[in-house]
mmCIF file of C-alpha atoms and ligand atoms in Angstrom:
data_model
loop_
_atom_site.group_PDB
_atom_site.id
_atom_site.type_symbol
_atom_site.label_atom_id
_atom_site.label_comp_id
_atom_site.label_asym_id
_atom_site.label_seq_id
_atom_site.Cartn_x
_atom_site.Cartn_y
_atom_site.Cartn_z
ATOM 1 C CA UNK A 29 3.836 -20.188 6.931
ATOM 2 C CA UNK A 30 0.890 -17.367 7.293
ATOM 3 C CA UNK A 31 1.180 -14.343 6.899
ATOM 4 C CA UNK A 32 0.453 -11.236 8.995
ATOM 5 C CA UNK A 33 -2.588 -9.397 8.764
ATOM 6 C CA UNK A 34 -1.350 -5.753 10.757
ATOM 7 C CA UNK A 35 -4.985 -4.101 10.636
ATOM 8 C CA UNK A 36 -3.531 0.064 11.907
ATOM 9 C CA UNK A 37 -6.250 0.991 15.404
ATOM 10 C CA UNK A 38 -4.488 4.477 15.186
ATOM 11 C CA UNK A 39 -7.155 7.529 16.228
ATOM 12 C CA UNK A 40 -5.903 9.363 13.219
ATOM 13 C CA UNK A 41 -5.194 6.997 10.467
ATOM 14 C CA UNK A 42 -9.538 6.172 11.692
ATOM 15 C CA UNK A 43 -10.137 10.032 11.764
ATOM 16 C CA UNK A 44 -8.882 10.635 8.725
ATOM 17 C CA UNK A 45 -10.009 7.015 7.008
ATOM 18 C CA UNK A 46 -14.471 8.638 8.425
ATOM 19 C CA UNK A 47 -13.850 12.661 6.228
ATOM 20 C CA UNK A 48 -12.207 9.421 3.120
ATOM 21 C CA UNK A 49 -15.540 7.855 2.709
ATOM 22 C CA UNK A 50 -17.456 10.045 3.437
ATOM 23 C CA UNK A 51 -19.103 10.682 -0.493
ATOM 24 C CA UNK A 52 -19.922 14.551 0.033
ATOM 25 C CA UNK A 53 -15.929 14.999 0.761
ATOM 26 C CA UNK A 54 -14.139 16.324 -3.404
ATOM 27 C CA UNK A 55 -11.918 15.445 -4.859
ATOM 28 C CA UNK A 56 -8.845 17.382 -3.366
ATOM 29 C CA UNK A 57 -9.350 16.472 0.105
ATOM 30 C CA UNK A 58 -9.418 13.266 -0.957
ATOM 31 C CA UNK A 59 -5.974 13.599 -2.933
ATOM 32 C CA UNK A 60 -4.652 14.705 0.241
ATOM 33 C CA UNK A 61 -5.731 12.180 2.568
ATOM 34 C CA UNK A 62 -4.779 9.550 0.503
ATOM 35 C CA UNK A 63 -1.276 10.744 1.217
ATOM 36 C CA UNK A 64 -1.473 11.401 5.028
ATOM 37 C CA UNK A 65 -2.242 7.962 5.937
ATOM 38 C CA UNK A 66 -0.321 6.362 3.756
ATOM 39 C CA UNK A 67 2.655 7.992 5.541
ATOM 40 C CA UNK A 68 1.092 7.319 8.799
ATOM 41 C CA UNK A 69 0.437 3.527 7.977
ATOM 42 C CA UNK A 70 3.959 3.929 6.480
ATOM 43 C CA UNK A 71 5.267 5.153 10.189
ATOM 44 C CA UNK A 72 3.892 1.686 11.620
ATOM 45 C CA UNK A 73 4.598 -0.344 8.950
ATOM 46 C CA UNK A 74 7.990 0.078 8.667
ATOM 47 C CA UNK A 75 8.672 -1.108 13.122
ATOM 48 C CA UNK A 76 10.844 -4.341 12.074
ATOM 49 C CA UNK A 77 13.403 -1.950 9.811
ATOM 50 C CA UNK A 78 16.813 -3.366 11.358
ATOM 51 C CA UNK A 79 19.035 -0.402 12.525
ATOM 52 C CA UNK A 80 22.078 0.093 13.446
ATOM 53 C CA UNK A 81 24.095 1.596 15.729
ATOM 54 C CA UNK A 82 26.520 4.787 14.971
ATOM 55 C CA UNK A 83 28.005 7.414 17.277
ATOM 56 C CA UNK A 84 27.714 10.817 15.219
ATOM 57 C CA UNK A 85 29.891 13.906 16.581
ATOM 58 C CA UNK A 86 26.941 16.969 17.755
ATOM 59 C CA UNK A 87 28.413 20.548 18.420
ATOM 60 C CA UNK A 88 28.939 19.018 22.049
ATOM 61 C CA UNK A 89 29.702 15.717 22.586
ATOM 62 C CA UNK A 90 28.941 12.227 21.081
ATOM 63 C CA UNK A 91 25.504 10.915 20.978
ATOM 64 C CA UNK A 92 25.033 7.117 20.292
ATOM 65 C CA UNK A 93 22.557 6.805 18.098
ATOM 66 C CA UNK A 94 20.465 4.288 15.547
ATOM 67 C CA UNK A 95 20.486 4.378 11.434
ATOM 68 C CA UNK A 96 18.880 2.199 9.270
ATOM 69 C CA UNK A 97 20.124 -0.386 8.285
ATOM 70 C CA UNK A 98 19.541 -3.372 5.505
ATOM 71 C CA UNK A 99 17.651 -4.002 2.803
ATOM 72 C CA UNK A 100 16.842 -1.093 0.359
ATOM 73 C CA UNK A 101 12.694 0.170 0.185
ATOM 74 C CA UNK A 102 11.230 -0.035 -2.760
ATOM 75 C CA UNK A 103 7.310 1.280 -3.047
ATOM 76 C CA UNK A 104 5.607 -0.213 -5.835
ATOM 77 C CA UNK A 105 2.349 1.673 -6.531
ATOM 78 C CA UNK A 106 -0.185 -0.717 -8.490
ATOM 79 C CA UNK A 107 -1.917 1.900 -10.620
ATOM 80 C CA UNK A 108 -3.838 4.374 -10.965
ATOM 81 C CA UNK A 109 -4.909 4.646 -7.326
ATOM 82 C CA UNK A 110 -1.265 3.224 -5.641
ATOM 83 C CA UNK A 111 -0.361 6.875 -7.062
ATOM 84 C CA UNK A 112 -2.594 8.558 -4.525
ATOM 85 C CA UNK A 113 0.234 6.394 -2.108
ATOM 86 C CA UNK A 114 3.008 8.125 -3.007
ATOM 87 C CA UNK A 115 3.794 10.614 -1.684
ATOM 88 C CA UNK A 116 2.681 9.662 1.617
ATOM 89 C CA UNK A 117 5.787 7.196 1.402
ATOM 90 C CA UNK A 118 8.279 9.118 0.013
ATOM 91 C CA UNK A 119 7.677 11.808 2.902
ATOM 92 C CA UNK A 120 8.278 8.725 5.418
ATOM 93 C CA UNK A 121 10.988 6.939 2.881
ATOM 94 C CA UNK A 122 12.189 9.868 1.027
ATOM 95 C CA UNK A 123 15.311 7.273 -0.355
ATOM 96 C CA UNK A 124 13.334 4.575 -1.710
ATOM 97 C CA UNK A 125 12.882 3.750 -5.302
ATOM 98 C CA UNK A 126 9.080 3.851 -6.949
ATOM 99 C CA UNK A 127 8.549 1.324 -9.660
ATOM 100 C CA UNK A 128 4.942 1.413 -11.582
ATOM 101 C CA UNK A 129 2.746 -1.705 -12.584
ATOM 102 C CA UNK A 130 -0.057 -0.772 -14.221
ATOM 103 C CA UNK A 131 -3.140 -2.927 -13.470
ATOM 104 C CA UNK A 132 -7.285 -2.444 -14.454
ATOM 105 C CA UNK A 133 -9.266 -5.222 -13.082
ATOM 106 C CA UNK A 134 -11.655 -6.245 -16.198
ATOM 107 C CA UNK A 135 -15.120 -4.684 -15.639
ATOM 108 C CA UNK A 136 -16.768 -7.534 -16.348
ATOM 109 C CA UNK A 137 -14.549 -10.500 -14.934
ATOM 110 C CA UNK A 138 -12.872 -8.441 -12.376
ATOM 111 C CA UNK A 139 -9.263 -10.075 -13.345
ATOM 112 C CA UNK A 140 -6.342 -8.367 -13.626
ATOM 113 C CA UNK A 141 -5.297 -7.020 -16.637
ATOM 114 C CA UNK A 142 -1.619 -5.312 -16.756
ATOM 115 C CA UNK A 143 -0.098 -2.258 -19.047
ATOM 116 C CA UNK A 144 2.135 -0.959 -17.158
ATOM 117 C CA UNK A 145 5.442 -2.140 -15.880
ATOM 118 C CA UNK A 146 8.973 0.179 -14.861
ATOM 119 C CA UNK A 147 10.623 -1.159 -12.011
ATOM 120 C CA UNK A 148 13.418 0.120 -10.708
ATOM 121 C CA UNK A 149 17.066 -2.435 -11.891
ATOM 122 C CA UNK A 150 17.949 -3.580 -8.554
ATOM 123 C CA UNK A 151 14.500 -4.248 -7.931
ATOM 124 C CA UNK A 152 15.030 -7.995 -6.232
ATOM 125 C CA UNK A 153 17.987 -6.964 -3.583
ATOM 126 C CA UNK A 154 14.955 -4.288 -2.026
ATOM 127 C CA UNK A 155 12.855 -5.029 0.270
ATOM 128 C CA UNK A 156 9.823 -3.931 -1.989
ATOM 129 C CA UNK A 157 6.433 -2.498 -0.257
ATOM 130 C CA UNK A 158 3.370 -2.828 -3.226
ATOM 131 C CA UNK A 159 0.997 0.235 -2.360
ATOM 132 C CA UNK A 160 -2.432 0.142 -3.290
ATOM 133 C CA UNK A 161 -5.953 1.997 -1.299
ATOM 134 C CA UNK A 162 -8.173 -0.756 -2.157
ATOM 135 C CA UNK A 163 -8.032 -4.621 -1.235
ATOM 136 C CA UNK A 164 -11.269 -5.815 -2.952
ATOM 137 C CA UNK A 165 -11.241 -9.172 -4.752
ATOM 138 C CA UNK A 166 -7.504 -9.758 -3.732
ATOM 139 C CA UNK A 167 -7.088 -11.078 -7.504
ATOM 140 C CA UNK A 168 -5.131 -6.980 -8.772
ATOM 141 C CA UNK A 169 -2.440 -6.893 -5.303
ATOM 142 C CA UNK A 170 -2.197 -10.852 -5.955
ATOM 143 C CA UNK A 171 -1.129 -10.749 -9.258
ATOM 144 C CA UNK A 172 1.446 -8.045 -8.610
ATOM 145 C CA UNK A 173 2.630 -9.234 -5.909
ATOM 146 C CA UNK A 174 3.272 -12.019 -8.401
ATOM 147 C CA UNK A 175 5.384 -9.955 -10.657
ATOM 148 C CA UNK A 176 7.207 -8.784 -8.336
ATOM 149 C CA UNK A 177 8.242 -11.871 -7.762
ATOM 150 C CA UNK A 178 8.872 -13.201 -10.904
ATOM 151 C CA UNK A 179 11.663 -10.353 -11.081
ATOM 152 C CA UNK A 180 13.169 -11.947 -7.695
ATOM 153 C CA UNK A 181 11.923 -10.337 -4.900
ATOM 154 C CA UNK A 182 11.337 -12.164 -1.402
ATOM 155 C CA UNK A 183 11.004 -9.851 0.433
ATOM 156 C CA UNK A 184 7.667 -8.027 0.113
ATOM 157 C CA UNK A 185 5.405 -6.080 2.409
ATOM 158 C CA UNK A 186 1.078 -5.575 1.166
ATOM 159 C CA UNK A 187 0.055 -1.857 1.768
ATOM 160 C CA UNK A 188 -4.156 -1.232 1.562
ATOM 161 C CA UNK A 189 -6.017 1.801 3.261
ATOM 162 C CA UNK A 190 -9.158 -0.653 3.186
ATOM 163 C CA UNK A 191 -9.415 -4.696 2.786
ATOM 164 C CA UNK A 192 -11.785 -7.030 1.984
ATOM 165 C CA UNK A 193 -12.470 -10.134 3.951
ATOM 166 C CA UNK A 194 -12.660 -11.712 0.263
ATOM 167 C CA UNK A 195 -9.159 -9.494 -0.540
ATOM 168 C CA UNK A 196 -7.301 -10.943 2.556
ATOM 169 C CA UNK A 197 -8.281 -14.933 2.067
ATOM 170 C CA UNK A 198 -7.258 -14.667 -1.269
ATOM 171 C CA UNK A 199 -3.996 -12.925 0.047
ATOM 172 C CA UNK A 200 -3.513 -15.269 2.216
ATOM 173 C CA UNK A 201 -3.274 -18.137 0.460
ATOM 174 C CA UNK A 202 -1.440 -17.339 -3.100
ATOM 175 C CA UNK A 203 1.418 -15.328 -1.372
ATOM 176 C CA UNK A 204 1.088 -16.960 2.785
ATOM 177 C CA UNK A 205 4.964 -15.031 2.584
ATOM 178 C CA UNK A 206 3.616 -11.193 2.428
ATOM 179 C CA UNK A 207 2.437 -9.485 5.563
ATOM 180 C CA UNK A 208 -0.670 -7.504 4.598
ATOM 181 C CA UNK A 209 -1.039 -3.550 6.468
ATOM 182 C CA UNK A 210 -4.333 -2.351 6.688
ATOM 183 C CA UNK A 211 -5.822 0.633 8.301
ATOM 184 C CA UNK A 212 -9.184 -1.705 8.012
ATOM 185 C CA UNK A 213 -11.171 -4.314 6.563
ATOM 186 C CA UNK A 214 -14.593 -3.728 5.652
ATOM 187 C CA UNK A 215 -17.392 -5.896 6.058
ATOM 188 C CA UNK A 216 -17.939 -7.913 2.558
ATOM 189 C CA UNK A 217 -17.692 -7.028 -1.283
ATOM 190 C CA UNK A 218 -20.952 -6.011 -3.462
ATOM 191 C CA UNK A 219 -22.075 -7.478 -6.897
ATOM 192 C CA UNK A 220 -19.761 -5.671 -8.670
ATOM 193 C CA UNK A 221 -16.645 -6.254 -6.612
ATOM 194 C CA UNK A 222 -17.099 -3.099 -4.421
ATOM 195 C CA UNK A 223 -15.826 -2.955 -0.705
ATOM 196 C CA UNK A 224 -19.031 -2.443 1.199
ATOM 197 C CA UNK A 225 -19.308 -0.053 2.727
ATOM 198 C CA UNK A 226 -15.932 1.115 1.297
ATOM 199 C CA UNK A 227 -15.389 4.823 -0.697
ATOM 200 C CA UNK A 228 -16.576 4.018 -3.469
ATOM 201 C CA UNK A 229 -13.822 3.757 -6.986
ATOM 202 C CA UNK A 230 -10.705 4.714 -5.243
ATOM 203 C CA UNK A 231 -9.022 5.947 -8.606
ATOM 204 C CA UNK A 232 -12.158 8.200 -9.854
ATOM 205 C CA UNK A 233 -12.328 9.874 -6.246
ATOM 206 C CA UNK A 234 -8.171 10.535 -6.202
ATOM 207 C CA UNK A 235 -8.191 11.686 -9.845
ATOM 208 C CA UNK A 236 -11.711 13.576 -10.553
ATOM 209 C CA UNK A 237 -12.264 11.139 -13.018
ATOM 210 C CA UNK A 238 -16.292 10.070 -13.844
HETATM 211 C C1 PRP B 10 -8.779 -0.752 -8.334
HETATM 212 C C2 PRP B 10 -7.784 -0.462 -6.677
HETATM 213 C C3 PRP B 10 -7.353 -1.820 -7.246
HETATM 214 C C4 PRP B 10 -8.002 -3.227 -7.783
HETATM 215 C C5 PRP B 10 -8.941 -4.025 -6.286
HETATM 216 O O1 PRP B 10 -8.496 -0.552 -8.557
HETATM 217 O O2 PRP B 10 -7.100 0.913 -7.335
HETATM 218 O O3 PRP B 10 -6.498 -2.179 -7.739
HETATM 219 O O4 PRP B 10 -9.723 -1.695 -7.870
HETATM 220 O O5 PRP B 10 -9.541 -4.714 -6.956
HETATM 221 P P1 PRP B 10 -9.350 -6.262 -6.797
HETATM 222 O O6 PRP B 10 -8.311 -6.111 -5.164
HETATM 223 O O7 PRP B 10 -10.635 -6.488 -7.148
HETATM 224 O O8 PRP B 10 -8.471 -6.598 -8.042
HETATM 225 P P2 PRP B 10 -8.782 0.008 -10.495
HETATM 226 O O9 PRP B 10 -8.977 -1.512 -11.364
HETATM 227 O O10 PRP B 10 -10.555 0.133 -10.679
HETATM 228 O O11 PRP B 10 -8.183 0.594 -11.805
HETATM 229 P P3 PRP B 10 -7.809 1.436 -11.525
HETATM 230 O O12 PRP B 10 -6.992 1.781 -10.443
HETATM 231 O O13 PRP B 10 -7.263 2.492 -12.401
HETATM 232 O O14 PRP B 10 -9.006 3.211 -10.587
HETATM 233 N N1 URA B 11 -11.073 -1.241 -6.526
HETATM 234 C C1 URA B 11 -11.756 0.245 -5.911
HETATM 235 O O1 URA B 11 -11.912 1.421 -6.089
HETATM 236 N N2 URA B 11 -12.665 0.218 -4.486
HETATM 237 C C2 URA B 11 -13.635 -0.791 -3.975
HETATM 238 O O2 URA B 11 -14.307 -0.806 -3.675
HETATM 239 C C3 URA B 11 -13.363 -2.095 -5.693
HETATM 240 C C4 URA B 11 -11.766 -1.971 -6.024
#
């Protein structure tokens, strides 16, 4: 099995991404843009969700409608930066539950270090969308997905705003069953594991640290 990589080509997403990348964009605008891009990506990444037919009585007559069917959704941000995508996702999926996984990248080894985990009790029965703005080496995403699988999750999507080719390859190798949704794939990683040209440190730009 090989996972599919969905790269978005929507003009609104790319317009917002161009502002997001700009080093002159301040914390408040950056935060708003991450949330807006997440909402737009969520809209498109959920187009394969199953629906069922329902009849709804309007004030005038009966309308034949479609309503969401199938598994309920859990959004799982990778802390910290993934938190920036949660509100945007919830604006599209207001009934979703939210789990949290805390991982940070060791600056020397670039390996993910886990420091927090709190998930909905029925997580294994839900469709899981793991969110993090950056897929760099892929270490954090791969560890987070492995974690979710350890909790019995089988229906997992990964959503990132920016990816490096190295991160996509890592996910394809480690988790060929997980589809990846990204707004753009950049050139490469630099020696410190940052995406080039990227947007810098997503967590610091969202939360105004550093
Ligand atoms: C960033 C980013 C990802 C990770 C990506 O988080 O939000 O989680 O790096 O890098 P990788 O693909 O090489 O693992 P970071 O570790 O800087 O933590 P933060 O969100 O707390 O800033
Ligand atoms: N994490 C970030 O926040 N930015 C990168 O470019 C890579 C990892």
